[in-house]
Every structure is written in C-alpha cells, then in structure tokens.
Amino acid sequence: MTGSTRSARYRAGQPVGWAELFADRGTFVPVPGHPWRTKRYWFGERTTGEDADPVDAILRSYAYTSYSDDSALSDIGIDSLARVQILVELTQDLGHDVDADDLAELPTVGAFRKWCRTLVAPAA
C-alpha cells in the first residue's frame, strides 16, 4: 500500500494497517498531550509506603515543576482549572463538601498543605 493510498484510507476512516507499516521499528511510547489532560508523563521522585504524604501526592499530580512550601501554587502550574479538579478529588476522597473559596484563597504550597491537614483533622 502506498503512502497516498494509506493516507486516503486514514482520512476516510478505514483501517490502515499501522502495524504492517511500522513493523520492527521500535516501541510505542506515550508522550505528553494537551495541557488540560491530567495524566502525568514526567519523571520524578515517587514516595510510597507509610511515609507517603497524601498532600504531596495531590501536588505531584498537578504541579508542573519542583516546589517547596514557599512556592506559589500558580507558579508550579496549579491554576484555577487544577484547583477545581483538586476540589472534586478532595470532595470524593473525603466524602463531604470542601469549600471552594478556601481553596481559591491559598497562595502557597505551605498554605495548601496546612489547609489539607485541617480537612482531615478530627473535630474537637
């Protein structure tokens, strides 16, 4: 099958036979897609076991760069869309509503970390 035939079939929505074309040419590797996709492809340190901090797990899911407690959430890639996704995730994980206004007002990673810990702290 020629390249133009293959491209015509692809445009028409017909099977193309990619495996035949790319046989023995390497391994498929997923790469980062659009910015609004939340699946991570970046390499980085992963913490597991009892020492794993659930707040760090959330931050790693949405941060595009390394961070410290002084880092501004917006500087590490946690924008308004990421905050909404975090809000939904926390609401589902905790089983109760989480105040969106409180989350919107958090400026830094350290403030976010403290706020998350108040969500799971036992009521006095």
mmCIF file of C-alpha atoms in Angstrom:
data_model
loop_
_atom_site.group_PDB
_atom_site.id
_atom_site.type_symbol
_atom_site.label_atom_id
_atom_site.label_comp_id
_atom_site.label_asym_id
_atom_site.label_seq_id
_atom_site.Cartn_x
_atom_site.Cartn_y
_atom_site.Cartn_z
ATOM 1 C CA MET A 1 0.000 0.000 0.000
ATOM 2 C CA THR A 2 1.461 3.373 -0.975
ATOM 3 C CA GLY A 3 1.642 6.383 1.305
ATOM 4 C CA SER A 4 -1.070 8.268 -0.588
ATOM 5 C CA THR A 5 -3.369 5.226 -0.538
ATOM 6 C CA ARG A 6 -2.762 4.789 3.165
ATOM 7 C CA SER A 7 -3.457 8.469 3.889
ATOM 8 C CA ALA A 8 -6.653 8.373 1.784
ATOM 9 C CA ARG A 9 -7.864 5.343 3.750
ATOM 10 C CA TYR A 10 -6.994 7.077 7.033
ATOM 11 C CA ARG A 11 -8.935 10.228 6.064
ATOM 12 C CA ALA A 12 -11.904 8.060 5.034
ATOM 13 C CA GLY A 13 -11.912 6.361 8.442
ATOM 14 C CA GLN A 14 -10.942 2.984 7.041
ATOM 15 C CA PRO A 15 -8.425 0.570 8.591
ATOM 16 C CA VAL A 16 -4.876 1.476 7.666
ATOM 17 C CA GLY A 17 -2.676 -1.319 8.999
ATOM 18 C CA TRP A 18 -0.214 0.689 11.053
ATOM 19 C CA ALA A 19 1.432 -2.447 12.469
ATOM 20 C CA GLU A 20 2.365 -3.534 8.945
ATOM 21 C CA LEU A 21 3.823 -0.116 8.165
ATOM 22 C CA PHE A 22 5.843 0.226 11.359
ATOM 23 C CA ALA A 23 6.777 -3.425 11.956
ATOM 24 C CA ASP A 24 10.077 -3.819 13.803
ATOM 25 C CA ARG A 25 10.644 -0.066 14.008
ATOM 26 C CA GLY A 26 10.612 0.449 17.751
ATOM 27 C CA THR A 27 8.288 0.687 20.687
ATOM 28 C CA PHE A 28 5.255 2.892 21.120
ATOM 29 C CA VAL A 29 5.885 5.410 23.883
ATOM 30 C CA PRO A 30 3.108 7.736 25.115
ATOM 31 C CA VAL A 31 4.127 11.383 25.286
ATOM 32 C CA PRO A 32 2.530 14.394 26.967
ATOM 33 C CA GLY A 33 -0.578 15.623 25.241
ATOM 34 C CA HIS A 34 -2.712 18.665 25.745
ATOM 35 C CA PRO A 35 -2.291 20.823 28.885
ATOM 36 C CA TRP A 36 -5.793 20.041 30.141
ATOM 37 C CA ARG A 37 -5.068 16.318 30.287
ATOM 38 C CA THR A 38 -4.267 15.260 33.829
ATOM 39 C CA LYS A 39 -2.311 12.064 33.193
ATOM 40 C CA ARG A 40 1.305 12.678 34.128
ATOM 41 C CA TYR A 41 4.225 11.586 31.994
ATOM 42 C CA TRP A 42 7.030 13.407 33.782
ATOM 43 C CA PHE A 43 9.680 11.513 35.643
ATOM 44 C CA GLY A 44 10.195 12.378 39.272
ATOM 45 C CA GLU A 45 10.611 11.039 42.727
ATOM 46 C CA ARG A 46 7.677 8.995 43.938
ATOM 47 C CA THR A 47 7.161 8.329 47.613
ATOM 48 C CA THR A 48 5.460 5.123 48.673
ATOM 49 C CA GLY A 49 4.724 3.349 51.889
ATOM 50 C CA GLU A 50 3.814 4.715 55.276
ATOM 51 C CA ASP A 51 5.941 7.839 54.827
ATOM 52 C CA ALA A 52 3.938 8.948 51.782
ATOM 53 C CA ASP A 53 2.221 12.288 52.324
ATOM 54 C CA PRO A 54 -1.228 12.402 50.668
ATOM 55 C CA VAL A 55 -0.859 16.169 50.203
ATOM 56 C CA ASP A 56 2.343 15.614 48.216
ATOM 57 C CA ALA A 57 0.519 13.026 46.109
ATOM 58 C CA ILE A 58 -2.076 15.659 45.192
ATOM 59 C CA LEU A 59 0.572 18.286 44.498
ATOM 60 C CA ARG A 60 2.615 15.914 42.312
ATOM 61 C CA SER A 61 -0.497 15.160 40.273
ATOM 62 C CA TYR A 62 -0.947 18.792 39.277
ATOM 63 C CA ALA A 63 2.439 20.528 39.662
ATOM 64 C CA TYR A 64 4.489 21.037 36.508
ATOM 65 C CA THR A 65 7.758 21.740 38.321
ATOM 66 C CA SER A 66 9.514 21.097 41.606
ATOM 67 C CA TYR A 67 8.271 23.051 44.587
ATOM 68 C CA SER A 68 8.848 23.962 48.219
ATOM 69 C CA ASP A 69 6.429 25.167 50.885
ATOM 70 C CA ASP A 70 7.178 28.757 49.824
ATOM 71 C CA SER A 71 6.287 28.139 46.161
ATOM 72 C CA ALA A 72 3.211 29.933 44.856
ATOM 73 C CA LEU A 73 0.613 27.447 43.655
ATOM 74 C CA SER A 74 0.229 29.375 40.401
ATOM 75 C CA ASP A 75 3.998 29.224 39.793
ATOM 76 C CA ILE A 76 4.020 25.425 39.855
ATOM 77 C CA GLY A 77 1.090 25.069 37.456
ATOM 78 C CA ILE A 78 -1.845 24.868 39.833
ATOM 79 C CA ASP A 79 -4.225 27.248 38.104
ATOM 80 C CA SER A 80 -7.984 27.668 38.526
ATOM 81 C CA LEU A 81 -8.755 24.537 36.489
ATOM 82 C CA ALA A 82 -6.360 22.440 38.571
ATOM 83 C CA ARG A 83 -7.931 23.871 41.736
ATOM 84 C CA VAL A 84 -11.377 22.750 40.558
ATOM 85 C CA GLN A 85 -10.011 19.276 39.825
ATOM 86 C CA ILE A 86 -8.360 19.171 43.256
ATOM 87 C CA LEU A 87 -11.636 20.276 44.848
ATOM 88 C CA VAL A 88 -13.532 17.452 43.132
ATOM 89 C CA GLU A 89 -10.850 14.931 44.103
ATOM 90 C CA LEU A 90 -10.853 16.014 47.756
ATOM 91 C CA THR A 91 -14.655 16.024 47.931
ATOM 92 C CA GLN A 92 -14.767 12.464 46.592
ATOM 93 C CA ASP A 93 -11.923 11.218 48.794
ATOM 94 C CA LEU A 94 -13.213 12.815 51.993
ATOM 95 C CA GLY A 95 -16.893 12.088 51.418
ATOM 96 C CA HIS A 96 -18.024 15.627 52.240
ATOM 97 C CA ASP A 97 -18.077 19.049 50.607
ATOM 98 C CA VAL A 98 -14.920 21.136 50.569
ATOM 99 C CA ASP A 99 -15.135 24.943 50.473
ATOM 100 C CA ALA A 100 -14.025 26.198 47.055
ATOM 101 C CA ASP A 101 -13.493 29.737 48.369
ATOM 102 C CA ASP A 102 -10.995 28.496 50.946
ATOM 103 C CA LEU A 103 -9.044 26.654 48.261
ATOM 104 C CA ALA A 104 -9.099 29.681 45.938
ATOM 105 C CA GLU A 105 -7.509 31.891 48.610
ATOM 106 C CA LEU A 106 -4.481 29.660 49.237
ATOM 107 C CA PRO A 107 -1.346 31.337 47.858
ATOM 108 C CA THR A 108 1.436 28.818 48.540
ATOM 109 C CA VAL A 109 2.208 25.125 48.783
ATOM 110 C CA GLY A 110 2.697 25.501 52.548
ATOM 111 C CA ALA A 111 -0.725 27.115 52.954
ATOM 112 C CA PHE A 112 -2.266 24.360 50.816
ATOM 113 C CA ARG A 113 -0.549 21.704 52.940
ATOM 114 C CA LYS A 114 -1.875 23.224 56.206
ATOM 115 C CA TRP A 115 -5.363 23.626 54.748
ATOM 116 C CA CYS A 116 -5.477 19.985 53.604
ATOM 117 C CA ARG A 117 -4.488 18.802 57.056
ATOM 118 C CA THR A 118 -7.374 20.758 58.608
ATOM 119 C CA LEU A 119 -9.778 18.908 56.306
ATOM 120 C CA VAL A 120 -8.832 15.532 57.737
ATOM 121 C CA ALA A 121 -8.138 16.615 61.324
ATOM 122 C CA PRO A 122 -10.579 15.162 63.865
ATOM 123 C CA ALA A 123 -13.227 17.601 65.040
ATOM 124 C CA ALA A 124 -12.563 18.913 68.536
#
